[in-house]
Short mmCIF file of the C-alpha atoms (twelve columns), coordinates in Angstrom:
data_MODEL
# 
_entry.id   MODEL 
# 
loop_
_atom_site.group_PDB 
_atom_site.id 
_atom_site.type_symbol 
_atom_site.label_atom_id 
_atom_site.label_alt_id 
_atom_site.label_comp_id 
_atom_site.label_asym_id 
_atom_site.label_seq_id 
_atom_site.Cartn_x 
_atom_site.Cartn_y 
_atom_site.Cartn_z 
_atom_site.pdbx_PDB_model_num 
ATOM 1   C CA . MET A 1   -2.695  26.385  25.531  1 
ATOM 2   C CA . ASN A 2   -6.442  26.843  24.939  1 
ATOM 3   C CA . ILE A 3   -8.885  25.796  27.665  1 
ATOM 4   C CA . LEU A 4   -12.686 25.621  27.602  1 
ATOM 5   C CA . ILE A 5   -14.748 25.680  30.823  1 
ATOM 6   C CA . ILE A 6   -18.313 24.357  30.581  1 
ATOM 7   C CA . ASP A 7   -20.212 25.008  33.815  1 
ATOM 8   C CA . ASP A 8   -23.645 26.426  34.632  1 
ATOM 9   C CA . GLU A 9   -22.310 28.130  37.790  1 
ATOM 10  C CA . ARG A 10  -21.110 31.654  36.982  1 
ATOM 11  C CA . SER A 11  -18.877 31.710  40.061  1 
ATOM 12  C CA . VAL A 12  -16.992 28.596  38.899  1 
ATOM 13  C CA . ARG A 13  -16.618 29.907  35.361  1 
ATOM 14  C CA . GLY A 14  -15.398 33.257  36.678  1 
ATOM 15  C CA . SER A 15  -12.988 32.097  39.376  1 
ATOM 16  C CA . LEU A 16  -11.490 29.165  37.474  1 
ATOM 17  C CA . GLY A 17  -11.226 31.217  34.308  1 
ATOM 18  C CA . GLU A 18  -9.481  34.081  36.108  1 
ATOM 19  C CA . ILE A 19  -6.990  31.751  37.800  1 
ATOM 20  C CA . LEU A 20  -6.106  29.995  34.548  1 
ATOM 21  C CA . ARG A 21  -5.718  33.282  32.671  1 
ATOM 22  C CA . ASP A 22  -3.336  34.464  35.401  1 
ATOM 23  C CA . GLU A 23  -1.344  31.279  34.750  1 
ATOM 24  C CA . GLY A 24  -0.986  32.313  31.104  1 
ATOM 25  C CA . TYR A 25  -3.665  30.124  29.512  1 
ATOM 26  C CA . GLU A 26  -6.183  31.203  26.859  1 
ATOM 27  C CA . VAL A 27  -9.628  30.540  28.334  1 
ATOM 28  C CA . GLU A 28  -13.141 30.362  26.854  1 
ATOM 29  C CA . VAL A 29  -16.266 29.698  28.917  1 
ATOM 30  C CA . ALA A 30  -19.714 28.226  28.215  1 
ATOM 31  C CA . GLU A 31  -22.677 28.213  30.586  1 
ATOM 32  C CA . ASN A 32  -24.279 25.010  29.295  1 
ATOM 33  C CA . GLY A 33  -23.621 21.849  27.277  1 
ATOM 34  C CA . PRO A 34  -24.971 22.976  23.875  1 
ATOM 35  C CA . GLU A 35  -22.952 26.202  24.010  1 
ATOM 36  C CA . GLY A 36  -19.845 24.239  24.988  1 
ATOM 37  C CA . LEU A 37  -20.288 21.769  22.134  1 
ATOM 38  C CA . GLU A 38  -20.765 24.620  19.670  1 
ATOM 39  C CA . LYS A 39  -17.517 26.267  20.803  1 
ATOM 40  C CA . ALA A 40  -15.633 22.950  20.741  1 
ATOM 41  C CA . ASP A 41  -16.870 22.380  17.195  1 
ATOM 42  C CA . LYS A 42  -15.595 25.766  15.998  1 
ATOM 43  C CA . GLN A 43  -12.254 25.838  17.837  1 
ATOM 44  C CA . HIS A 44  -9.724  23.314  19.077  1 
ATOM 45  C CA . PHE A 45  -9.143  23.274  22.849  1 
ATOM 46  C CA . ASP A 46  -6.260  21.438  24.491  1 
ATOM 47  C CA . VAL A 47  -8.278  20.904  27.685  1 
ATOM 48  C CA . ILE A 48  -12.037 21.028  28.316  1 
ATOM 49  C CA . PHE A 49  -13.341 21.271  31.879  1 
ATOM 50  C CA . CYS A 50  -16.952 20.087  31.988  1 
ATOM 51  C CA . ASP A 51  -19.359 20.074  34.938  1 
ATOM 52  C CA . ILE A 52  -21.495 16.958  35.302  1 
ATOM 53  C CA . LYS A 53  -24.683 18.374  36.824  1 
ATOM 54  C CA . MET A 54  -26.071 20.962  34.370  1 
ATOM 55  C CA . PRO A 55  -29.536 21.839  33.027  1 
ATOM 56  C CA . GLN A 56  -30.468 21.203  29.367  1 
ATOM 57  C CA . MET A 57  -27.660 18.678  28.885  1 
ATOM 58  C CA . ASP A 58  -25.651 17.028  31.638  1 
ATOM 59  C CA . GLY A 59  -21.897 16.637  31.493  1 
ATOM 60  C CA . THR A 60  -21.883 12.920  30.701  1 
ATOM 61  C CA . GLU A 61  -23.932 13.604  27.575  1 
ATOM 62  C CA . VAL A 62  -21.518 16.367  26.593  1 
ATOM 63  C CA . LEU A 63  -18.660 13.913  27.161  1 
ATOM 64  C CA . ASP A 64  -20.341 11.298  24.958  1 
ATOM 65  C CA . LYS A 65  -20.824 13.795  22.122  1 
ATOM 66  C CA . LEU A 66  -17.252 15.092  22.366  1 
ATOM 67  C CA . VAL A 67  -15.830 11.567  22.282  1 
ATOM 68  C CA . GLU A 68  -18.146 10.631  19.414  1 
ATOM 69  C CA . SER A 69  -16.888 13.633  17.440  1 
ATOM 70  C CA . GLY A 70  -13.337 12.257  17.719  1 
ATOM 71  C CA . THR A 71  -11.971 15.250  19.638  1 
ATOM 72  C CA . ASP A 72  -8.286  15.328  20.593  1 
ATOM 73  C CA . SER A 73  -9.034  17.526  23.618  1 
ATOM 74  C CA . ALA A 74  -8.323  16.194  27.100  1 
ATOM 75  C CA . ILE A 75  -11.727 16.271  28.827  1 
ATOM 76  C CA . VAL A 76  -11.686 16.822  32.586  1 
ATOM 77  C CA . MET A 77  -15.000 16.226  34.365  1 
ATOM 78  C CA . ILE A 78  -15.784 18.277  37.488  1 
ATOM 79  C CA . SER A 79  -18.627 17.861  39.970  1 
ATOM 80  C CA . GLY A 80  -19.693 18.739  43.476  1 
ATOM 81  C CA . HIS A 81  -21.663 15.480  43.664  1 
ATOM 82  C CA . GLY A 82  -18.879 13.145  42.605  1 
ATOM 83  C CA . ASP A 83  -18.245 9.653   43.821  1 
ATOM 84  C CA . ILE A 84  -15.857 6.903   42.763  1 
ATOM 85  C CA . GLU A 85  -18.471 5.174   40.617  1 
ATOM 86  C CA . THR A 86  -19.195 8.374   38.681  1 
ATOM 87  C CA . ALA A 87  -15.499 9.077   38.218  1 
ATOM 88  C CA . VAL A 88  -14.791 5.567   36.931  1 
ATOM 89  C CA . ASP A 89  -17.746 5.767   34.544  1 
ATOM 90  C CA . CYS A 90  -16.482 9.064   33.109  1 
ATOM 91  C CA . ILE A 91  -12.971 7.685   32.613  1 
ATOM 92  C CA . LYS A 92  -14.411 4.628   30.839  1 
ATOM 93  C CA . LYS A 93  -16.362 6.911   28.531  1 
ATOM 94  C CA . GLY A 94  -13.177 8.713   27.528  1 
ATOM 95  C CA . ALA A 95  -12.589 11.491  30.081  1 
ATOM 96  C CA . PHE A 96  -8.955  12.313  30.850  1 
ATOM 97  C CA . ASP A 97  -9.583  12.953  34.554  1 
ATOM 98  C CA . PHE A 98  -12.218 13.675  37.190  1 
ATOM 99  C CA . ILE A 99  -11.853 16.439  39.788  1 
ATOM 100 C CA . PRO A 100 -14.363 16.963  42.608  1 
ATOM 101 C CA . LYS A 101 -15.600 20.405  43.665  1 
ATOM 102 C CA . PRO A 102 -14.472 22.583  45.292  1 
ATOM 103 C CA . LEU A 103 -11.532 22.492  42.898  1 
ATOM 104 C CA . ASP A 104 -8.081  22.198  44.435  1 
ATOM 105 C CA . LEU A 105 -5.815  24.655  42.599  1 
ATOM 106 C CA . ASN A 106 -2.658  22.521  42.741  1 
ATOM 107 C CA . ARG A 107 -4.431  19.417  41.495  1 
ATOM 108 C CA . THR A 108 -6.126  21.416  38.736  1 
ATOM 109 C CA . LEU A 109 -2.806  22.821  37.493  1 
ATOM 110 C CA . ILE A 110 -1.144  19.397  37.651  1 
ATOM 111 C CA . THR A 111 -4.033  17.939  35.644  1 
ATOM 112 C CA . ILE A 112 -3.603  20.650  33.006  1 
ATOM 113 C CA . ARG A 113 0.139   19.955  32.819  1 
ATOM 114 C CA . ASN A 114 -0.490  16.220  32.415  1 
ATOM 115 C CA . ALA A 115 -3.183  16.926  29.825  1 
ATOM 116 C CA . SER A 116 -0.715  19.079  27.889  1 
ATOM 117 C CA . GLU A 117 1.746   16.169  27.770  1 
ATOM 118 C CA . ARG A 118 -1.041  13.858  26.651  1 
ATOM 119 C CA . THR A 119 -2.115  16.266  23.872  1 
ATOM 120 C CA . SER A 120 1.491   16.490  22.679  1 
ATOM 121 C CA . LEU A 121 1.762   12.687  22.575  1 
ATOM 122 C CA . VAL A 122 -1.494  12.425  20.623  1 
ATOM 123 C CA . SER A 123 -0.181  14.928  18.053  1 
ATOM 124 C CA . GLN A 124 3.137   13.065  17.749  1 
ATOM 125 C CA . THR A 125 1.282   9.768   17.356  1 
ATOM 126 C CA . LYS A 126 -0.807  11.204  14.524  1 
ATOM 127 C CA . VAL A 127 2.332   12.364  12.729  1 
ATOM 128 C CA . LEU A 128 3.905   8.919   13.152  1 
ATOM 129 C CA . LYS A 129 0.737   7.228   11.894  1 
ATOM 130 C CA . ARG A 130 0.818   9.382   8.779   1 
ATOM 131 C CA . LYS A 131 4.432   8.338   8.186   1 
ATOM 132 C CA . VAL A 132 3.723   4.658   8.840   1 
ATOM 133 C CA . TYR A 133 0.387   4.392   7.083   1 
ATOM 134 C CA . GLY A 134 0.740   7.123   4.475   1 
ATOM 135 C CA . ALA A 135 -2.701  8.505   5.191   1 
ATOM 136 C CA . ASP A 136 -2.538  11.615  3.004   1 
ATOM 137 C CA . MET A 137 -5.125  11.676  0.227   1 
ATOM 138 C CA . ILE A 138 -3.503  13.688  -2.538  1 
ATOM 139 C CA . GLY A 139 -5.658  15.393  -5.116  1 
ATOM 140 C CA . LYS A 140 -8.095  18.216  -5.795  1 
ATOM 141 C CA . SER A 141 -10.153 16.648  -8.548  1 
ATOM 142 C CA . PRO A 142 -13.945 16.524  -8.084  1 
ATOM 143 C CA . ALA A 143 -13.767 12.741  -7.660  1 
ATOM 144 C CA . ILE A 144 -11.277 12.942  -4.784  1 
ATOM 145 C CA . ASP A 145 -13.073 15.888  -3.182  1 
ATOM 146 C CA . HIS A 146 -16.250 13.792  -3.226  1 
ATOM 147 C CA . ILE A 147 -14.504 10.900  -1.466  1 
ATOM 148 C CA . LYS A 148 -13.077 13.261  1.161   1 
ATOM 149 C CA . GLU A 149 -16.584 14.620  1.809   1 
ATOM 150 C CA . ILE A 150 -17.966 11.099  2.274   1 
ATOM 151 C CA . ILE A 151 -15.118 10.175  4.636   1 
ATOM 152 C CA . ALA A 152 -15.779 13.312  6.723   1 
ATOM 153 C CA . LYS A 153 -19.436 12.302  7.115   1 
ATOM 154 C CA . VAL A 154 -18.965 8.561   7.609   1 
ATOM 155 C CA . ALA A 155 -15.773 8.345   9.715   1 
ATOM 156 C CA . PRO A 156 -17.331 9.558   13.009  1 
ATOM 157 C CA . THR A 157 -19.932 6.779   12.812  1 
ATOM 158 C CA . ASP A 158 -19.598 3.011   13.157  1 
ATOM 159 C CA . ALA A 159 -21.233 2.376   9.781   1 
ATOM 160 C CA . ARG A 160 -19.650 -0.405  7.740   1 
ATOM 161 C CA . VAL A 161 -18.040 0.719   4.507   1 
ATOM 162 C CA . LEU A 162 -17.374 -1.144  1.267   1 
ATOM 163 C CA . VAL A 163 -14.562 0.429   -0.789  1 
ATOM 164 C CA . CYS A 164 -14.634 -0.517  -4.471  1 
ATOM 165 C CA . GLY A 165 -12.091 0.145   -7.187  1 
ATOM 166 C CA . ALA A 166 -9.447  -1.339  -9.453  1 
ATOM 167 C CA . ASN A 167 -6.063  -2.504  -8.185  1 
ATOM 168 C CA . GLY A 168 -3.705  0.335   -7.317  1 
ATOM 169 C CA . THR A 169 -6.346  3.067   -6.958  1 
ATOM 170 C CA . GLY A 170 -5.795  3.578   -3.232  1 
ATOM 171 C CA . LYS A 171 -8.586  1.622   -1.557  1 
ATOM 172 C CA . GLU A 172 -6.343  0.928   1.445   1 
ATOM 173 C CA . LEU A 173 -5.720  4.670   1.779   1 
ATOM 174 C CA . VAL A 174 -9.461  5.337   1.963   1 
ATOM 175 C CA . ALA A 175 -9.800  2.708   4.704   1 
ATOM 176 C CA . ARG A 176 -6.938  4.202   6.726   1 
ATOM 177 C CA . ASN A 177 -8.418  7.685   6.427   1 
ATOM 178 C CA . LEU A 178 -11.753 6.368   7.687   1 
ATOM 179 C CA . TRP A 179 -9.983  4.821   10.686  1 
ATOM 180 C CA . GLN A 180 -7.744  7.799   11.472  1 
ATOM 181 C CA . SER A 181 -10.704 10.205  11.322  1 
ATOM 182 C CA . SER A 182 -12.871 8.014   13.542  1 
ATOM 183 C CA . PRO A 183 -13.355 7.853   17.327  1 
ATOM 184 C CA . ARG A 184 -11.602 4.451   17.090  1 
ATOM 185 C CA . SER A 185 -8.328  5.975   15.861  1 
ATOM 186 C CA . ALA A 186 -6.603  5.299   19.195  1 
ATOM 187 C CA . MET A 187 -7.587  1.633   19.000  1 
ATOM 188 C CA . PRO A 188 -6.133  -1.131  16.770  1 
ATOM 189 C CA . TYR A 189 -6.285  -1.021  12.989  1 
ATOM 190 C CA . ILE A 190 -5.864  -4.535  11.620  1 
ATOM 191 C CA . GLU A 191 -5.501  -5.328  7.918   1 
ATOM 192 C CA . VAL A 192 -6.265  -8.678  6.323   1 
ATOM 193 C CA . ASN A 193 -5.606  -9.429  2.647   1 
ATOM 194 C CA . CYS A 194 -8.211  -12.111 2.014   1 
ATOM 195 C CA . ALA A 195 -6.679  -12.976 -1.368  1 
ATOM 196 C CA . ALA A 196 -3.254  -13.713 0.160   1 
ATOM 197 C CA . ILE A 197 -4.448  -16.268 2.726   1 
ATOM 198 C CA . PRO A 198 -5.105  -19.880 1.617   1 
ATOM 199 C CA . SER A 199 -8.811  -20.782 1.891   1 
ATOM 200 C CA . GLU A 200 -8.066  -23.545 4.410   1 
ATOM 201 C CA . LEU A 201 -6.395  -21.018 6.762   1 
ATOM 202 C CA . ILE A 202 -8.697  -18.006 6.398   1 
ATOM 203 C CA . GLU A 203 -11.043 -19.052 9.242   1 
ATOM 204 C CA . SER A 204 -8.157  -19.548 11.652  1 
ATOM 205 C CA . GLU A 205 -6.645  -16.222 10.575  1 
ATOM 206 C CA . LEU A 206 -9.877  -14.306 11.081  1 
ATOM 207 C CA . PHE A 207 -11.396 -16.040 14.100  1 
ATOM 208 C CA . GLY A 208 -8.430  -17.713 15.793  1 
ATOM 209 C CA . HIS A 209 -8.036  -21.309 16.926  1 
ATOM 210 C CA . GLU A 210 -7.538  -23.379 20.037  1 
ATOM 211 C CA . LYS A 211 -4.462  -25.466 20.708  1 
ATOM 212 C CA . GLY A 212 -4.812  -28.884 19.067  1 
ATOM 213 C CA . SER A 213 -7.767  -27.914 16.888  1 
ATOM 214 C CA . PHE A 214 -5.785  -29.060 13.839  1 
ATOM 215 C CA . THR A 215 -2.391  -30.593 13.153  1 
ATOM 216 C CA . SER A 216 -0.261  -27.422 13.189  1 
ATOM 217 C CA . ALA A 217 -2.227  -25.697 15.984  1 
ATOM 218 C CA . VAL A 218 0.503   -26.005 18.624  1 
ATOM 219 C CA . LYS A 219 -0.858  -23.124 20.721  1 
ATOM 220 C CA . GLN A 220 -3.916  -20.932 21.097  1 
ATOM 221 C CA . HIS A 221 -4.158  -18.156 18.508  1 
ATOM 222 C CA . LYS A 222 -6.249  -14.996 18.561  1 
ATOM 223 C CA . GLY A 223 -7.731  -14.150 15.170  1 
ATOM 224 C CA . LYS A 224 -7.837  -10.765 13.475  1 
ATOM 225 C CA . PHE A 225 -11.338 -9.998  14.775  1 
ATOM 226 C CA . GLU A 226 -10.150 -10.407 18.373  1 
ATOM 227 C CA . GLN A 227 -6.975  -8.427  17.676  1 
ATOM 228 C CA . ALA A 228 -9.109  -5.578  16.328  1 
ATOM 229 C CA . ASP A 229 -11.505 -5.552  19.303  1 
ATOM 230 C CA . GLY A 230 -12.481 -1.956  20.035  1 
ATOM 231 C CA . GLY A 231 -10.890 -0.821  16.773  1 
ATOM 232 C CA . THR A 232 -11.189 -1.299  13.027  1 
ATOM 233 C CA . LEU A 233 -10.730 -4.382  10.838  1 
ATOM 234 C CA . PHE A 234 -9.939  -3.844  7.162   1 
ATOM 235 C CA . LEU A 235 -10.851 -6.841  5.011   1 
ATOM 236 C CA . ASP A 236 -9.044  -6.215  1.731   1 
ATOM 237 C CA . GLU A 237 -10.068 -8.145  -1.397  1 
ATOM 238 C CA . ILE A 238 -13.071 -9.618  0.379   1 
ATOM 239 C CA . GLY A 239 -14.400 -10.838 -2.965  1 
ATOM 240 C CA . ASP A 240 -11.793 -13.615 -2.788  1 
ATOM 241 C CA . MET A 241 -13.022 -14.959 0.555   1 
ATOM 242 C CA . SER A 242 -14.452 -18.504 0.630   1 
ATOM 243 C CA . LEU A 243 -18.185 -18.977 1.146   1 
ATOM 244 C CA . ALA A 244 -17.555 -20.826 4.422   1 
ATOM 245 C CA . ALA A 245 -15.570 -17.890 5.809   1 
ATOM 246 C CA . GLN A 246 -18.197 -15.468 4.503   1 
ATOM 247 C CA . ALA A 247 -20.843 -17.257 6.571   1 
ATOM 248 C CA . LYS A 248 -18.779 -16.862 9.742   1 
ATOM 249 C CA . VAL A 249 -18.047 -13.200 9.021   1 
ATOM 250 C CA . LEU A 250 -21.778 -12.647 8.583   1 
ATOM 251 C CA . ARG A 251 -22.434 -14.196 12.004  1 
ATOM 252 C CA . VAL A 252 -19.882 -11.925 13.655  1 
ATOM 253 C CA . LEU A 253 -21.432 -8.856  12.036  1 
ATOM 254 C CA . GLN A 254 -24.928 -9.906  13.076  1 
ATOM 255 C CA . GLU A 255 -24.246 -11.105 16.620  1 
ATOM 256 C CA . LYS A 256 -20.971 -9.314  17.472  1 
ATOM 257 C CA . LYS A 257 -19.528 -12.578 18.743  1 
ATOM 258 C CA . LEU A 258 -17.322 -15.336 17.371  1 
ATOM 259 C CA . SER A 259 -15.967 -18.725 18.269  1 
ATOM 260 C CA . ARG A 260 -12.416 -19.838 17.557  1 
ATOM 261 C CA . VAL A 261 -11.738 -22.880 15.403  1 
ATOM 262 C CA . GLY A 262 -11.926 -25.900 17.705  1 
ATOM 263 C CA . SER A 263 -14.049 -24.157 20.338  1 
ATOM 264 C CA . ASP A 264 -17.757 -23.751 20.974  1 
ATOM 265 C CA . LYS A 265 -17.251 -20.834 23.380  1 
ATOM 266 C CA . ASP A 266 -18.564 -17.459 22.189  1 
ATOM 267 C CA . ILE A 267 -16.309 -14.408 22.448  1 
ATOM 268 C CA . ASN A 268 -17.840 -10.926 22.242  1 
ATOM 269 C CA . VAL A 269 -16.112 -8.477  19.914  1 
ATOM 270 C CA . ASP A 270 -16.678 -4.808  19.127  1 
ATOM 271 C CA . VAL A 271 -15.172 -4.188  15.709  1 
ATOM 272 C CA . ARG A 272 -15.865 -1.749  12.906  1 
ATOM 273 C CA . VAL A 273 -15.440 -3.535  9.582   1 
ATOM 274 C CA . ILE A 274 -14.266 -1.811  6.417   1 
ATOM 275 C CA . ALA A 275 -14.070 -4.051  3.363   1 
ATOM 276 C CA . ALA A 276 -12.557 -3.508  -0.077  1 
ATOM 277 C CA . THR A 277 -12.732 -5.305  -3.390  1 
ATOM 278 C CA . ASN A 278 -11.636 -4.936  -7.002  1 
ATOM 279 C CA . LYS A 279 -14.484 -7.209  -8.107  1 
ATOM 280 C CA . ASN A 280 -18.076 -6.440  -8.993  1 
ATOM 281 C CA . LEU A 281 -19.755 -8.133  -6.027  1 
ATOM 282 C CA . ILE A 282 -23.218 -7.949  -7.628  1 
ATOM 283 C CA . GLU A 283 -21.878 -10.096 -10.480 1 
ATOM 284 C CA . GLU A 284 -20.161 -12.392 -7.960  1 
ATOM 285 C CA . ILE A 285 -23.507 -12.831 -6.155  1 
ATOM 286 C CA . GLU A 286 -25.172 -13.810 -9.430  1 
ATOM 287 C CA . LYS A 287 -22.400 -16.366 -10.045 1 
ATOM 288 C CA . GLY A 288 -22.887 -17.824 -6.562  1 
ATOM 289 C CA . ASN A 289 -19.417 -16.737 -5.392  1 
ATOM 290 C CA . PHE A 290 -20.524 -14.166 -2.819  1 
ATOM 291 C CA . ARG A 291 -23.314 -14.126 -0.248  1 
ATOM 292 C CA . GLU A 292 -25.962 -11.507 -0.918  1 
ATOM 293 C CA . ASP A 293 -26.794 -11.156 2.791   1 
ATOM 294 C CA . LEU A 294 -23.126 -10.457 3.586   1 
ATOM 295 C CA . TYR A 295 -22.955 -7.887  0.795   1 
ATOM 296 C CA . HIS A 296 -25.862 -5.953  2.267   1 
ATOM 297 C CA . ARG A 297 -24.256 -6.109  5.729   1 
ATOM 298 C CA . LEU A 298 -20.995 -4.700  4.397   1 
ATOM 299 C CA . ALA A 299 -22.337 -2.154  1.904   1 
ATOM 300 C CA . VAL A 300 -24.009 0.243   4.315   1 
ATOM 301 C CA . ILE A 301 -21.828 2.913   2.702   1 
ATOM 302 C CA . VAL A 302 -20.198 2.258   -0.679  1 
ATOM 303 C CA . ILE A 303 -17.202 4.339   -1.763  1 
ATOM 304 C CA . ASN A 304 -16.075 3.967   -5.366  1 
ATOM 305 C CA . VAL A 305 -12.436 4.957   -5.811  1 
ATOM 306 C CA . PRO A 306 -11.797 6.312   -9.318  1 
ATOM 307 C CA . ALA A 307 -9.051  5.066   -11.591 1 
ATOM 308 C CA . LEU A 308 -6.134  7.452   -12.141 1 
ATOM 309 C CA . ASP A 309 -7.291  7.941   -15.763 1 
ATOM 310 C CA . GLU A 310 -10.496 9.457   -14.321 1 
ATOM 311 C CA . ARG A 311 -8.578  12.048  -12.254 1 
ATOM 312 C CA . LYS A 312 -5.710  13.145  -14.488 1 
ATOM 313 C CA . ASP A 313 -5.786  16.661  -13.033 1 
ATOM 314 C CA . ASP A 314 -4.280  15.152  -9.872  1 
ATOM 315 C CA . ILE A 315 -1.200  13.742  -11.610 1 
ATOM 316 C CA . PRO A 316 1.052   16.830  -11.122 1 
ATOM 317 C CA . LEU A 317 0.173   16.882  -7.412  1 
ATOM 318 C CA . LEU A 318 0.852   13.159  -7.116  1 
ATOM 319 C CA . VAL A 319 4.193   13.429  -8.924  1 
ATOM 320 C CA . ASP A 320 5.254   16.165  -6.516  1 
ATOM 321 C CA . TYR A 321 4.038   14.146  -3.506  1 
ATOM 322 C CA . PHE A 322 5.834   10.967  -4.607  1 
ATOM 323 C CA . GLN A 323 9.066   12.875  -5.245  1 
ATOM 324 C CA . ASN A 324 8.938   14.205  -1.675  1 
ATOM 325 C CA . GLN A 325 8.140   10.752  -0.298  1 
ATOM 326 C CA . ILE A 326 10.872  8.958   -2.257  1 
ATOM 327 C CA . SER A 327 13.401  11.657  -1.432  1 
ATOM 328 C CA . GLU A 328 12.648  11.328  2.280   1 
ATOM 329 C CA . GLU A 329 12.793  7.526   2.204   1 
ATOM 330 C CA . SER A 330 15.890  7.039   0.057   1 
ATOM 331 C CA . GLY A 331 17.799  10.328  0.209   1 
ATOM 332 C CA . MET A 332 17.525  10.913  -3.556  1 
ATOM 333 C CA . SER A 333 17.290  14.535  -4.649  1 
ATOM 334 C CA . ARG A 334 14.061  15.914  -6.036  1 
ATOM 335 C CA . LEU A 335 14.177  16.756  -9.745  1 
ATOM 336 C CA . GLU A 336 12.407  19.537  -11.586 1 
ATOM 337 C CA . VAL A 337 9.877   18.209  -14.105 1 
ATOM 338 C CA . ASP A 338 9.698   19.998  -17.457 1 
ATOM 339 C CA . ASP A 339 6.257   21.143  -18.570 1 
ATOM 340 C CA . GLU A 340 6.387   18.902  -21.651 1 
ATOM 341 C CA . ALA A 341 7.401   15.924  -19.513 1 
ATOM 342 C CA . MET A 342 4.482   16.572  -17.132 1 
ATOM 343 C CA . ALA A 343 2.127   16.874  -20.093 1 
ATOM 344 C CA . LEU A 344 3.275   13.467  -21.368 1 
ATOM 345 C CA . LEU A 345 2.759   11.905  -17.919 1 
ATOM 346 C CA . THR A 346 -0.700  13.454  -17.715 1 
ATOM 347 C CA . GLU A 347 -1.709  12.205  -21.172 1 
ATOM 348 C CA . LYS A 348 -0.425  8.660   -20.583 1 
ATOM 349 C CA . LYS A 349 -2.847  5.833   -19.825 1 
ATOM 350 C CA . TRP A 350 -2.352  4.404   -16.326 1 
ATOM 351 C CA . PRO A 351 -3.701  0.824   -16.135 1 
ATOM 352 C CA . GLY A 352 -1.725  0.297   -12.904 1 
ATOM 353 C CA . ASN A 353 -3.188  3.472   -11.393 1 
ATOM 354 C CA . ILE A 354 -1.506  5.223   -8.431  1 
ATOM 355 C CA . ARG A 355 0.857   2.310   -7.781  1 
ATOM 356 C CA . GLU A 356 2.162   2.450   -11.351 1 
ATOM 357 C CA . LEU A 357 2.615   6.235   -11.172 1 
ATOM 358 C CA . ARG A 358 4.729   5.981   -8.022  1 
ATOM 359 C CA . ASN A 359 6.975   3.373   -9.639  1 
ATOM 360 C CA . VAL A 360 7.379   5.594   -12.714 1 
ATOM 361 C CA . VAL A 361 8.294   8.633   -10.581 1 
ATOM 362 C CA . GLU A 362 10.946  6.601   -8.756  1 
ATOM 363 C CA . ARG A 363 12.297  5.272   -12.066 1 
ATOM 364 C CA . LEU A 364 12.575  8.783   -13.500 1 
ATOM 365 C CA . MET A 365 14.295  10.100  -10.361 1 
ATOM 366 C CA . ILE A 366 16.910  7.341   -10.663 1 
ATOM 367 C CA . LEU A 367 17.515  7.471   -14.425 1 
ATOM 368 C CA . SER A 368 17.106  11.173  -15.253 1 
ATOM 369 C CA . SER A 369 20.059  13.568  -15.111 1 
ATOM 370 C CA . GLY A 370 19.490  16.812  -13.261 1 
ATOM 371 C CA . ARG A 371 15.878  17.250  -14.354 1 
ATOM 372 C CA . ILE A 372 13.052  15.147  -15.772 1 
ATOM 373 C CA . THR A 373 12.592  15.944  -19.446 1 
ATOM 374 C CA . ALA A 374 10.164  14.842  -22.133 1 
ATOM 375 C CA . SER A 375 12.981  12.762  -23.578 1 
ATOM 376 C CA . ASP A 376 13.343  10.933  -20.245 1 
ATOM 377 C CA . VAL A 377 9.634   10.147  -20.204 1 
ATOM 378 C CA . ARG A 378 9.756   8.833   -23.772 1 
ATOM 379 C CA . ASP A 379 12.865  6.736   -23.094 1 
ATOM 380 C CA . TYR A 380 11.949  5.265   -19.724 1 
ATOM 381 C CA . VAL A 381 8.148   5.329   -19.526 1 
ATOM 382 C CA . LEU A 382 6.337   5.420   -22.858 1 
# 
C-alpha cells in the first residue's frame, strides 16, 4: 500500500513515515500542499495524510483540489488545532477521516486498515460499473483519440456537455465516460430517453409530481432531476423534448431549483446535465422546435461522435471487443476472423454504426463454423 504524508512539520513527516515504513507500507512525504498535489498527480496513493494548518496552501484547500481531481485516494486530515466543526467540515468535503494531533498509533493504523478496505471497494465498484455500463471506449483512430482527450479535460469540471451524432455511434458511452471520470462518479447517474416518454408525461418524469396533481398521480413522485441530485443527469435525444418541458429544464439550469407538477414549492438540486441528440439543433431552432437559450445553456462543450464509416480503422478492434463481450455474456466461443473476412467488414458501409456492427459480430459467431470466413460475411452480412 502506498501512503503520502503532507505536513510542514519535519518531525511529523519523519516519525509517522518511519512508523508506517516499519509496518510494511511504502511512504512518500511532502512538506507543503503544492508539493503534495504534484506527487499525488504523478503517482496513485491508497491513503493521503494531510495536515490542515500549513503555509502556502492549507490542508482544506489541498483536500478541495484532490477531490476536484477525482482522486480515489482515502484522504485523512490531521491537525493539532482540530475541533468537531473542522472535522465535520472536512468529512463533508470528501475526507475519509480526521485524526487530531498528537497522532495515536493504534487509531492511525486502524484508519489505514479501514481506508484499505474502502479503496478495495472503490476499485471493485469501478469494475462492476464497467460491466454494467460498458464504459470502455474502443478505438485508436484520430477521431476517437480526440474525443478521449476532450473527455479527460472536461470530465473533472461541472461544465454541461452536448453530445451529437447519428444513432448507434455511442453517444451514451461518451456520457458514461464523462460521468465515470468525474468527481461525481460516486453519485447517481440517471438516464432519460426524451424520445421514449410521451410529451404529456415528460414534465412529471423529469420534475416529479405531487399526489393528486393529475388523475393517475396516486402518490408523490420524485423526478429524474431530484433522483440525480449530487450526480449526473443524461438527457438522451433532447431534440425530441417538447417546448414546454424545455422551458422548465432551462429554469432548472439557470436557478438550480425546480417545482414538482402540482406544487409551487421550490426544491434545490445540484445536477450536472449531459445531453445528447441525433438532430441538428441549429436547424431545429430555425424551425421553432428547440429553444435557442436552452441550446446555449447545454452546449458549453460540444462533442461530435463520428459515424463508424469515419473511423474504419477501429473496426478490427471493435470486432475483437464485441467477440469478447458476447462470449462472456452468452458463453459462445470466440472465432478467428480471416483476413479477407475482416477486410470485407472494414470496407462495408455501416449506416447503423456501432450498434449494427455488434449485431453482425453476434450473427457471425452464431452462424459461422469454426472460424469467420469471407464466405460467411458474404452469406450473412453483405
